[in-house]
PDB file of C-alpha atoms and ligand atoms in Angstrom:
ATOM      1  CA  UNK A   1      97.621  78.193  92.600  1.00 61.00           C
ATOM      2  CA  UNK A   2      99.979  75.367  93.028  1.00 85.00           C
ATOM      3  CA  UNK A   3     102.951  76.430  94.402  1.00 97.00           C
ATOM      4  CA  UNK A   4     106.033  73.410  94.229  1.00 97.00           C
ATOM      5  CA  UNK A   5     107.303  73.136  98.493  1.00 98.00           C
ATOM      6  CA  UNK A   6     110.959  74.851  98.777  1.00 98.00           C
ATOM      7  CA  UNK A   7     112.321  73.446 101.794  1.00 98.00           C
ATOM      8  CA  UNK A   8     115.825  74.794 102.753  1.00 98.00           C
ATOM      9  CA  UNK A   9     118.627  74.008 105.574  1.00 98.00           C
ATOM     10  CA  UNK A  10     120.053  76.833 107.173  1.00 98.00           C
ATOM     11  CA  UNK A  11     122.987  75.364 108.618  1.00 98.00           C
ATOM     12  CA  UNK A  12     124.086  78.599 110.378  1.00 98.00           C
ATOM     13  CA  UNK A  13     127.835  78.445 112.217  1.00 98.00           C
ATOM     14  CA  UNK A  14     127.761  74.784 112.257  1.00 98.00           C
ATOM     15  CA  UNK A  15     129.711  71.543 110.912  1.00 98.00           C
ATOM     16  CA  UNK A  16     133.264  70.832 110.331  1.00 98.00           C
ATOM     17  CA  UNK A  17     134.198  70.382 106.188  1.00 98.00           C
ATOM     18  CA  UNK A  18     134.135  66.645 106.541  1.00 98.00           C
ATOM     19  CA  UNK A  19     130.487  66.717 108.394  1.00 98.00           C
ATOM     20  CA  UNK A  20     129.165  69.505 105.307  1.00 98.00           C
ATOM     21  CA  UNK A  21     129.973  67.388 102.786  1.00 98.00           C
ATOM     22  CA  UNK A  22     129.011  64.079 104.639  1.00 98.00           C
ATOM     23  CA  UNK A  23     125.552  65.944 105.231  1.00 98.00           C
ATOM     24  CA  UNK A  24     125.106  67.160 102.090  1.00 98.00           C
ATOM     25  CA  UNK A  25     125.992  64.011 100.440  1.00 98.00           C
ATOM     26  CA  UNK A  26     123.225  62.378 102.257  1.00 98.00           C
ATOM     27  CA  UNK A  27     120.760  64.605 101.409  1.00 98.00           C
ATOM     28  CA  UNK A  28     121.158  64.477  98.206  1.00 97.00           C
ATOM     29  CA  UNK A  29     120.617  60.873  98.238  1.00 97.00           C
ATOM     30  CA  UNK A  30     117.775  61.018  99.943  1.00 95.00           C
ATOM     31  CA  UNK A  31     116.249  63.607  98.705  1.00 91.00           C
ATOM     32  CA  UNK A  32     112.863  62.317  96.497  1.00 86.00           C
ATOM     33  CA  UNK A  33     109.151  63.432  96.749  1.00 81.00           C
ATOM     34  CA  UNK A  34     108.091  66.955  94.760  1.00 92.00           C
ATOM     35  CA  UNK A  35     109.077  69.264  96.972  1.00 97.00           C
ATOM     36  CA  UNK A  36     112.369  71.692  96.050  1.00 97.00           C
ATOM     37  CA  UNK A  37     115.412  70.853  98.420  1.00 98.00           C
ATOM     38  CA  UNK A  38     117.958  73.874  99.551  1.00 98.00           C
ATOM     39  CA  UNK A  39     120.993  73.670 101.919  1.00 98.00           C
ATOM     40  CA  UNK A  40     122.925  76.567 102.826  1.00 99.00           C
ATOM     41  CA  UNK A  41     126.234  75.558 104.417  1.00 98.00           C
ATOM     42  CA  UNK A  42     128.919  78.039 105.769  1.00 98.00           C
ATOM     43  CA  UNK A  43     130.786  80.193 103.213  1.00 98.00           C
ATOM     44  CA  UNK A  44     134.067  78.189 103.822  1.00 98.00           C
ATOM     45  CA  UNK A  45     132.420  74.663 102.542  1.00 98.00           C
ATOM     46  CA  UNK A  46     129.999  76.370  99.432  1.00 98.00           C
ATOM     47  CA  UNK A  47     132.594  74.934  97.235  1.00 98.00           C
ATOM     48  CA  UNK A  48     132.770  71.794  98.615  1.00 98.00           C
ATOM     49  CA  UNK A  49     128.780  71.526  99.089  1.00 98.00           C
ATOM     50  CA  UNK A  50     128.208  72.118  95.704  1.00 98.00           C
ATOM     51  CA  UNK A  51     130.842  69.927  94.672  1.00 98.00           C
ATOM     52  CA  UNK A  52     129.426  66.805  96.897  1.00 98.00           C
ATOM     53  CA  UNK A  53     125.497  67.479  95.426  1.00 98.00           C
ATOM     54  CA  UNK A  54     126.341  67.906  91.849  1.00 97.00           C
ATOM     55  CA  UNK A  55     124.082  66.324  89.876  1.00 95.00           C
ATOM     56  CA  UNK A  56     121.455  66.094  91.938  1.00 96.00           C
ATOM     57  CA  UNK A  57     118.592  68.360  92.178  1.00 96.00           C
ATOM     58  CA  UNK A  58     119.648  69.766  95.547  1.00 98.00           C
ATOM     59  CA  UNK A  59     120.439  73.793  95.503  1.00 98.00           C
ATOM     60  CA  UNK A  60     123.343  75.638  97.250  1.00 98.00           C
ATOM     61  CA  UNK A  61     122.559  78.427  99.210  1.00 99.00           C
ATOM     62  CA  UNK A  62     124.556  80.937 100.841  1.00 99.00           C
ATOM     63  CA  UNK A  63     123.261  82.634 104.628  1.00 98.00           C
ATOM     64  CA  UNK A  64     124.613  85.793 103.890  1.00 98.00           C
ATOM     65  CA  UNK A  65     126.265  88.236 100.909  1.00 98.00           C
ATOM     66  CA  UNK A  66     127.772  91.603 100.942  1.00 98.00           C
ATOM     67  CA  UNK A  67     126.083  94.524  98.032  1.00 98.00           C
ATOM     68  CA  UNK A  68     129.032  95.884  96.603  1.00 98.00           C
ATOM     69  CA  UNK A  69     130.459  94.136  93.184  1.00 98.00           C
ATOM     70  CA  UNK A  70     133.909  93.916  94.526  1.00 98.00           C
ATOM     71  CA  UNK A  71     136.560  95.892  96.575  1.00 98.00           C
ATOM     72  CA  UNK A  72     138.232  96.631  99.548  1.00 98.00           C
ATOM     73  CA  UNK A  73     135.225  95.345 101.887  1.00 98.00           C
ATOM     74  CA  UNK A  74     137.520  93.340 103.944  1.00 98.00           C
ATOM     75  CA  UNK A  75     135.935  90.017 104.907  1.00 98.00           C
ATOM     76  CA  UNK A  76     132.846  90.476 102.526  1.00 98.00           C
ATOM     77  CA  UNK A  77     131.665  88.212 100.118  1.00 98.00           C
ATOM     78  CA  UNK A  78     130.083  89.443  96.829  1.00 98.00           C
ATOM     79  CA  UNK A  79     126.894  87.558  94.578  1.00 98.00           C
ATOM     80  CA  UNK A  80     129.354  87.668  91.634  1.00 98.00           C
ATOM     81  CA  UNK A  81     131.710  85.200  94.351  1.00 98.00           C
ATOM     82  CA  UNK A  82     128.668  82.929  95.275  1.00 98.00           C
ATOM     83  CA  UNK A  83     127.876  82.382  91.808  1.00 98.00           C
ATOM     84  CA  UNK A  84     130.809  81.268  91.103  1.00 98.00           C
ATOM     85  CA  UNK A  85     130.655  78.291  93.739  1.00 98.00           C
ATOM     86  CA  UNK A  86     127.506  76.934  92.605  1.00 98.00           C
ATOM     87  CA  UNK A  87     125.203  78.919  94.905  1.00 98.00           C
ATOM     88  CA  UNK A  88     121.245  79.712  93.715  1.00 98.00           C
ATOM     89  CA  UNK A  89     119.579  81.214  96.441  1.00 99.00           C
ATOM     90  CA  UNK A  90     120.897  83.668  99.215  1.00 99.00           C
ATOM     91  CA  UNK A  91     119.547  84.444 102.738  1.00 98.00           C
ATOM     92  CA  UNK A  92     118.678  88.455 103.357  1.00 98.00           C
ATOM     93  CA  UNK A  93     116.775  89.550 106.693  1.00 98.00           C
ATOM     94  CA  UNK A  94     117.825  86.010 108.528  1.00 98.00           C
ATOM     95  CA  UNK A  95     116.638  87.433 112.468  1.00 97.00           C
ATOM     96  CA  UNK A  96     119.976  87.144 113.558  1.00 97.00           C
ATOM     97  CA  UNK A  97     122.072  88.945 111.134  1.00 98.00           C
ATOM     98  CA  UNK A  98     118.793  91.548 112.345  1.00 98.00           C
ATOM     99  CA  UNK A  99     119.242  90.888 116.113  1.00 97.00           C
ATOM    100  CA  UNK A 100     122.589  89.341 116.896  1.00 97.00           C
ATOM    101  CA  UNK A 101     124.598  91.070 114.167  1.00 98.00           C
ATOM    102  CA  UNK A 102     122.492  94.427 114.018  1.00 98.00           C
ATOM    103  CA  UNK A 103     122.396  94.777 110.485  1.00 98.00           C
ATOM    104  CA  UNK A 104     120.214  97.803 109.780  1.00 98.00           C
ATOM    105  CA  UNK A 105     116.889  97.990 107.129  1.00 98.00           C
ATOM    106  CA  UNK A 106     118.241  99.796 104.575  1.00 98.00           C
ATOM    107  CA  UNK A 107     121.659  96.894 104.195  1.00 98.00           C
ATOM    108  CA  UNK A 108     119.465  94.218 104.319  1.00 98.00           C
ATOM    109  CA  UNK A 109     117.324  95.819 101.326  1.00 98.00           C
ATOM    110  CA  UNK A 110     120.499  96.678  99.367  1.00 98.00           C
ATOM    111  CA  UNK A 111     121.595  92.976  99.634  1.00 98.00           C
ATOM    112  CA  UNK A 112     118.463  91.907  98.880  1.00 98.00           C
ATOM    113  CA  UNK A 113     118.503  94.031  95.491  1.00 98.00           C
ATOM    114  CA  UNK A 114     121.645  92.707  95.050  1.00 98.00           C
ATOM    115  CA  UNK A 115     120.791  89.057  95.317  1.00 98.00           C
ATOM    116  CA  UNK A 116     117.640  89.691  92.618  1.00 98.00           C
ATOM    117  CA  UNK A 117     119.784  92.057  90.114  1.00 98.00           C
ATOM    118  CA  UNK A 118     122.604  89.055  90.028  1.00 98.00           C
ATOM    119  CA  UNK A 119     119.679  86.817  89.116  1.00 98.00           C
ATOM    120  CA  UNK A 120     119.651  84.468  92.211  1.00 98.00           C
ATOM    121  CA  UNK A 121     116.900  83.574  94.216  1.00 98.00           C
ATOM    122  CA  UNK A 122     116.550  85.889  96.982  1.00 98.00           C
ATOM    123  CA  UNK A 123     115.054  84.188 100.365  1.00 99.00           C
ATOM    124  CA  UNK A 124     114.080  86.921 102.264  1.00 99.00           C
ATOM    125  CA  UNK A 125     113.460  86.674 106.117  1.00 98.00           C
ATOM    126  CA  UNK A 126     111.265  88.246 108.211  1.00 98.00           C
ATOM    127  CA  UNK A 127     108.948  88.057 111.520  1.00 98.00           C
ATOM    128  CA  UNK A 128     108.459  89.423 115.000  1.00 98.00           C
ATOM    129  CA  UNK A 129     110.502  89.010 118.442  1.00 96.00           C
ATOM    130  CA  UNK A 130     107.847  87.873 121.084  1.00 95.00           C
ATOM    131  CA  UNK A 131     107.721  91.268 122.625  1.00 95.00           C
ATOM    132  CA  UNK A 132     106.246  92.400 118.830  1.00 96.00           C
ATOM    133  CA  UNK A 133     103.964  89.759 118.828  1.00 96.00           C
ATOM    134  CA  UNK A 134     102.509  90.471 122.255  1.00 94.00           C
ATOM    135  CA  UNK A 135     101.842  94.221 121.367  1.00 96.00           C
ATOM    136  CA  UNK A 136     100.015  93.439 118.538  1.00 97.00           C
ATOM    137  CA  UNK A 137     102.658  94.817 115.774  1.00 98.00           C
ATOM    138  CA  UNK A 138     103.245  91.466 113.971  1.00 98.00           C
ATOM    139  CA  UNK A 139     101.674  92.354 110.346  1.00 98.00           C
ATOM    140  CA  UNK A 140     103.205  96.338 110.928  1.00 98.00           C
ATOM    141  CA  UNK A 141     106.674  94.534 111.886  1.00 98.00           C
ATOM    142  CA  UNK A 142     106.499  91.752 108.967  1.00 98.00           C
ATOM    143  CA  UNK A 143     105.105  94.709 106.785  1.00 98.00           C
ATOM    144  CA  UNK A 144     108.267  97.345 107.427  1.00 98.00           C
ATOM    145  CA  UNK A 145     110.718  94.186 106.485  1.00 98.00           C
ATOM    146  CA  UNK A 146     108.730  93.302 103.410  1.00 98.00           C
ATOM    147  CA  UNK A 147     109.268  96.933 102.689  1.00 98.00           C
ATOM    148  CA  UNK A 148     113.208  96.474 102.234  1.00 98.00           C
ATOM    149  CA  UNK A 149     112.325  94.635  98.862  1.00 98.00           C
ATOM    150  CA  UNK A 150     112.269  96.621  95.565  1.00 98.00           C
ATOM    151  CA  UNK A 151     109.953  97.927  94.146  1.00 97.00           C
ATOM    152  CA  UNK A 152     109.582  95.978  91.334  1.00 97.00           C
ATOM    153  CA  UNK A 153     110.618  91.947  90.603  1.00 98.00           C
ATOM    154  CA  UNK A 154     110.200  90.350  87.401  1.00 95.00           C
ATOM    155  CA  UNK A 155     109.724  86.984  88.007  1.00 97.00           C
ATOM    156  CA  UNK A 156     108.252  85.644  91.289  1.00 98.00           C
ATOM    157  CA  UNK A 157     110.150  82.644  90.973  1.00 97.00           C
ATOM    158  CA  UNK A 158     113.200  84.325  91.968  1.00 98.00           C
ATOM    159  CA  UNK A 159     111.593  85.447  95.547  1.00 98.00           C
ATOM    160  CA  UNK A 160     110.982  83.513  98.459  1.00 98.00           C
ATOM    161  CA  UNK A 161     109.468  84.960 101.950  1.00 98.00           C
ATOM    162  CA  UNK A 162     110.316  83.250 105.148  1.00 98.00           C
ATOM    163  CA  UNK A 163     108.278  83.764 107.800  1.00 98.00           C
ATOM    164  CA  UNK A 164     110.093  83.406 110.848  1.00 97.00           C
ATOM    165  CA  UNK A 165     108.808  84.365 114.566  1.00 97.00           C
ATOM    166  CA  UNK A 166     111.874  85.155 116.440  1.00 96.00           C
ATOM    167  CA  UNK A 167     110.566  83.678 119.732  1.00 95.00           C
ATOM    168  CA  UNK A 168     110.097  80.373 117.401  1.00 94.00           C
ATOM    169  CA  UNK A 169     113.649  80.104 116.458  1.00 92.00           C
ATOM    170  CA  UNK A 170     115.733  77.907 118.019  1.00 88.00           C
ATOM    171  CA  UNK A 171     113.700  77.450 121.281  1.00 90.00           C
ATOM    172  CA  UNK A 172     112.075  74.110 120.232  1.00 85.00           C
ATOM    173  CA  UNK A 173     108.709  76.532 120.182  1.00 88.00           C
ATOM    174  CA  UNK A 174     107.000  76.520 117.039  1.00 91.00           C
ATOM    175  CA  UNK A 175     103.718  78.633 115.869  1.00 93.00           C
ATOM    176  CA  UNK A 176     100.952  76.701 116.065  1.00 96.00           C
ATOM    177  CA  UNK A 177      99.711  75.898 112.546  1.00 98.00           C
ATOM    178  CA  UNK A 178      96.749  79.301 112.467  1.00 98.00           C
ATOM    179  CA  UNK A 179      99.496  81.207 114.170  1.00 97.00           C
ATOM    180  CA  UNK A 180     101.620  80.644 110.783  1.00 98.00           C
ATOM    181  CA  UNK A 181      99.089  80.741 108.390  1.00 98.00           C
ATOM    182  CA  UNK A 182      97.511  83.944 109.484  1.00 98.00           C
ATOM    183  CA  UNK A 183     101.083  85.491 108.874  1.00 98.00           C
ATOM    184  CA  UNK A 184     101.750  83.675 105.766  1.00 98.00           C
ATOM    185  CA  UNK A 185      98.156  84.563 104.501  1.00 98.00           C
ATOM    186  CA  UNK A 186      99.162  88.520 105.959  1.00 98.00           C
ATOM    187  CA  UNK A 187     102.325  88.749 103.812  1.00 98.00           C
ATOM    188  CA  UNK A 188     100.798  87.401 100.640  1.00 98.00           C
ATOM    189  CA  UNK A 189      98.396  90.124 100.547  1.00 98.00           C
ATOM    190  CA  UNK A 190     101.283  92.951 101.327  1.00 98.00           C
ATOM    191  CA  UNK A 191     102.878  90.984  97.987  1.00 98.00           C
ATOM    192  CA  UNK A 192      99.712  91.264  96.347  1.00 98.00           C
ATOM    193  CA  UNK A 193      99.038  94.879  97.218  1.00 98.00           C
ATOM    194  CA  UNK A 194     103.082  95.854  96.185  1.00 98.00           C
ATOM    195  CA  UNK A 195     103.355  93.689  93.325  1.00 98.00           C
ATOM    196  CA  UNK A 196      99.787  92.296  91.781  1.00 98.00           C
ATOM    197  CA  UNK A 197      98.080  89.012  92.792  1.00 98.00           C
ATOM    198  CA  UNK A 198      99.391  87.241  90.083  1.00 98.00           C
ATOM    199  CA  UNK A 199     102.985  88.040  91.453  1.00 98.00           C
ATOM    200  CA  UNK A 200     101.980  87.356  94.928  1.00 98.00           C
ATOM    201  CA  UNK A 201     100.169  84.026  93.859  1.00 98.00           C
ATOM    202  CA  UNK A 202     102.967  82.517  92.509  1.00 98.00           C
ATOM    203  CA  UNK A 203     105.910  83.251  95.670  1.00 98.00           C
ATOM    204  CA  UNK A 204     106.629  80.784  98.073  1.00 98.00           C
ATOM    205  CA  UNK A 205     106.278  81.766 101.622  1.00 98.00           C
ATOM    206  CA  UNK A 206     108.382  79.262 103.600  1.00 98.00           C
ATOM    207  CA  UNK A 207     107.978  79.255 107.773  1.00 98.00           C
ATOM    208  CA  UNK A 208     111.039  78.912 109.975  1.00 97.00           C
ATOM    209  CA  UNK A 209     111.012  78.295 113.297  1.00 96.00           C
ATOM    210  CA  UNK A 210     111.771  74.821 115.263  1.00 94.00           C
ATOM    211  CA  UNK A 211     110.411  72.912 112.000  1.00 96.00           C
ATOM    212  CA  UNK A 212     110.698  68.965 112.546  1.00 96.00           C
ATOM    213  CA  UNK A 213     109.558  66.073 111.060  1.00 97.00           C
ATOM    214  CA  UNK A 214     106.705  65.583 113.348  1.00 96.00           C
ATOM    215  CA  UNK A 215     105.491  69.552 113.324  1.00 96.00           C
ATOM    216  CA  UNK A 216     106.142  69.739 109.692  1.00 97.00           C
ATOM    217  CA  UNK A 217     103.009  67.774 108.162  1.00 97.00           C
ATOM    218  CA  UNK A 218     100.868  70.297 109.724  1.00 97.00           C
ATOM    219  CA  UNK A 219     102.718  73.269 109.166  1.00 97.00           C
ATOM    220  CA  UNK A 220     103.352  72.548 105.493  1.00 97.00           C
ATOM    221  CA  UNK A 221      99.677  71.839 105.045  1.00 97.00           C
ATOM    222  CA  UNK A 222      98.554  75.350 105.901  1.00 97.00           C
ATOM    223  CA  UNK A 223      97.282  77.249 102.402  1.00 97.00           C
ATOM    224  CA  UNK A 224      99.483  79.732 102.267  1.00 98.00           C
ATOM    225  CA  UNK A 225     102.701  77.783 103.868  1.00 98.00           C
ATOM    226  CA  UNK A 226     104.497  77.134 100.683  1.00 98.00           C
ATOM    227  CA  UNK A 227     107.800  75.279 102.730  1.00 98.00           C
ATOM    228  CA  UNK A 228     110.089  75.824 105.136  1.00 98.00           C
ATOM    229  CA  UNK A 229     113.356  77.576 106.218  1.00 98.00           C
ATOM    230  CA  UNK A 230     114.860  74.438 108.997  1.00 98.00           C
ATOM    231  CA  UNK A 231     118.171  75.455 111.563  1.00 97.00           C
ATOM    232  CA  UNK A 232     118.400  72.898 113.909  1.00 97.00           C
ATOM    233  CA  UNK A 233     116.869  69.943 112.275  1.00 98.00           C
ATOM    234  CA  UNK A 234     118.949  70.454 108.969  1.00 98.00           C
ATOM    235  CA  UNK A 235     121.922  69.210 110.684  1.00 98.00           C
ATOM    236  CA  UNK A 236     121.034  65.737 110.392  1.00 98.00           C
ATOM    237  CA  UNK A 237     120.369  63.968 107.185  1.00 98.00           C
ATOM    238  CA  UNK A 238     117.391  62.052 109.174  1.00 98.00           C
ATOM    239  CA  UNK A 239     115.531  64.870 110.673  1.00 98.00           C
ATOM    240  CA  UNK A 240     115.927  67.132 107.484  1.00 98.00           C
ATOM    241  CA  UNK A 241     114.507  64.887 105.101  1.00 98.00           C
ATOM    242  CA  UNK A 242     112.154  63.509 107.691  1.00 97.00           C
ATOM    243  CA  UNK A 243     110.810  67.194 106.804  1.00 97.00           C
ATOM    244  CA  UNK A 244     111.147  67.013 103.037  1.00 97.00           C
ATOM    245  CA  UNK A 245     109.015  64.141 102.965  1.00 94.00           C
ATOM    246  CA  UNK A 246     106.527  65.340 104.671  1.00 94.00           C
ATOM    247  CA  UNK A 247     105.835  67.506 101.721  1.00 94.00           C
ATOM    248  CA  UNK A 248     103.344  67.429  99.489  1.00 83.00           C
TER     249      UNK A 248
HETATM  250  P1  LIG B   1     115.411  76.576 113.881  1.00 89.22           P
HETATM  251  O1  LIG B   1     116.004  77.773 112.964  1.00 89.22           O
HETATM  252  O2  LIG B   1     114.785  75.594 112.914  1.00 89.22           O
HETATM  253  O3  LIG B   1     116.614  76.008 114.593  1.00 89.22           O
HETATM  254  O4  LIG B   1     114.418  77.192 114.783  1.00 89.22           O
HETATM  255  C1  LIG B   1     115.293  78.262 111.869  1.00 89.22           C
HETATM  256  C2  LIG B   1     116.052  79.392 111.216  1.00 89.22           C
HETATM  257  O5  LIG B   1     116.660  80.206 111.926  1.00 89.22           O
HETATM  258  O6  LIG B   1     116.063  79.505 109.980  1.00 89.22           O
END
């Protein structure tokens, strides 16, 4: 099944507005090859992002959304809102919402929902912290987050999986390329199992996790590694497309 590469920037709590747009103008220039291209900047600069890449093929993402529609949420931001600013796909699950902000199972599944029933493309995160991964409960830990998802999607296009091992984030260690296929091959079989093999054939399962341009190649060539979710590297124009080039 050929699955088109989906490479996307997490930019997390980084860049002024002048840097955003800078960055995301020069992506967008440089973007070429077949692979999908994704940037999700910080709420404050969506507008501006999507304002700087119009016209090109580059998507806006968002890291984060709130469930409700609208209301007094105080400091939320609803799908209805990031629609409105040009965004596409939305991050649910990212490990440190999970870890760092303590965001609970059952909110990340109702943004996730929320992300799908809004008709965005819903990038949902999961993977093990390296105590998980030493016991032996990667697949059970992977499994329980895959779990948050609904029960039923209609169209596999509109889900992404990124696999990302929490001891690989940030740390400039990345999972060798078995390590990430033996995940990626895990959680297309929980898809398959939840949702038909047809379903699960056709969703891209991107890996996260101190991607660069010179781990990428190998990464990206891994069967079931369908592209990759990038932090630190997507915050230059160099590195980040040094990535999208490298797939195929
Ligand atoms: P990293 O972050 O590339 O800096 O490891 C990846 C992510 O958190 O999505």
């Amino acid at each position: 099944m050929a699955r088109t590469p989906f490479i996307a920037g997490n930019w997390k709590m980084n860049t002024t507005k002048a840097e955003a747009v800078a960055l995301a103008t020069a992506i967008a220039a440089g973007t070429k090859g077949p692979a999908e291209v994704g940037i999700a900047p910080p709420f404050v600069y969506l507008d501006a992002v999507s304002a700087a890449v119009k016209g090109s093929a580059v998507k806006v993402g968002a890291q984060d959304v709130y469930f409700e529609k609208s209301g007094a949420f105080t400091g939320e931001i609803s799908v209805a809102m990031l629609k409105d600013v040009g965004v596409s796909f939305v991050l649910t699950g990212h490990s440190e919402r999970r870890h760092v902000l303590m965001e609970k199972p059952e909110l990340v599944g109702k943004k996730a929902a929320a992300v799908l029933d809004a008709g965005l493309i819903l990038v949902h995160c999961v993977g093990e912290k390296l105590e998980e991964r030493d016991n032996g409960t990667t697949f059970a830990v992977c499994q329980a987050q895959l779990d948050e998802l609904p029960a039923t999607i209609a169209d596999p296009a509109k889900l992404v999986i990124a696999y990302e091992p929490v001891w690989a984030i940030g740390t400039g260690r990345t999972a060798t390329d078995a390590q990430a296929q033996e995940v990626h091959a895990y959680i297309r079989g929980a898809l398959a199992k939840k949702y038909g093999k047809d379903f699960a054939d056709a969703v891209r399962i991107q890996y996260g996790g101190s991607m660069k341009p010179d781990n990428a190649a190998g990464l990206l060539g891994q069967t079931d590694v369908d592209g990759g979710l990038i932090g630190g590297a997507a915050l230059k124009a160099e590195s980040f497309l040094g990535i999208v080039n490298a797939a195929k």
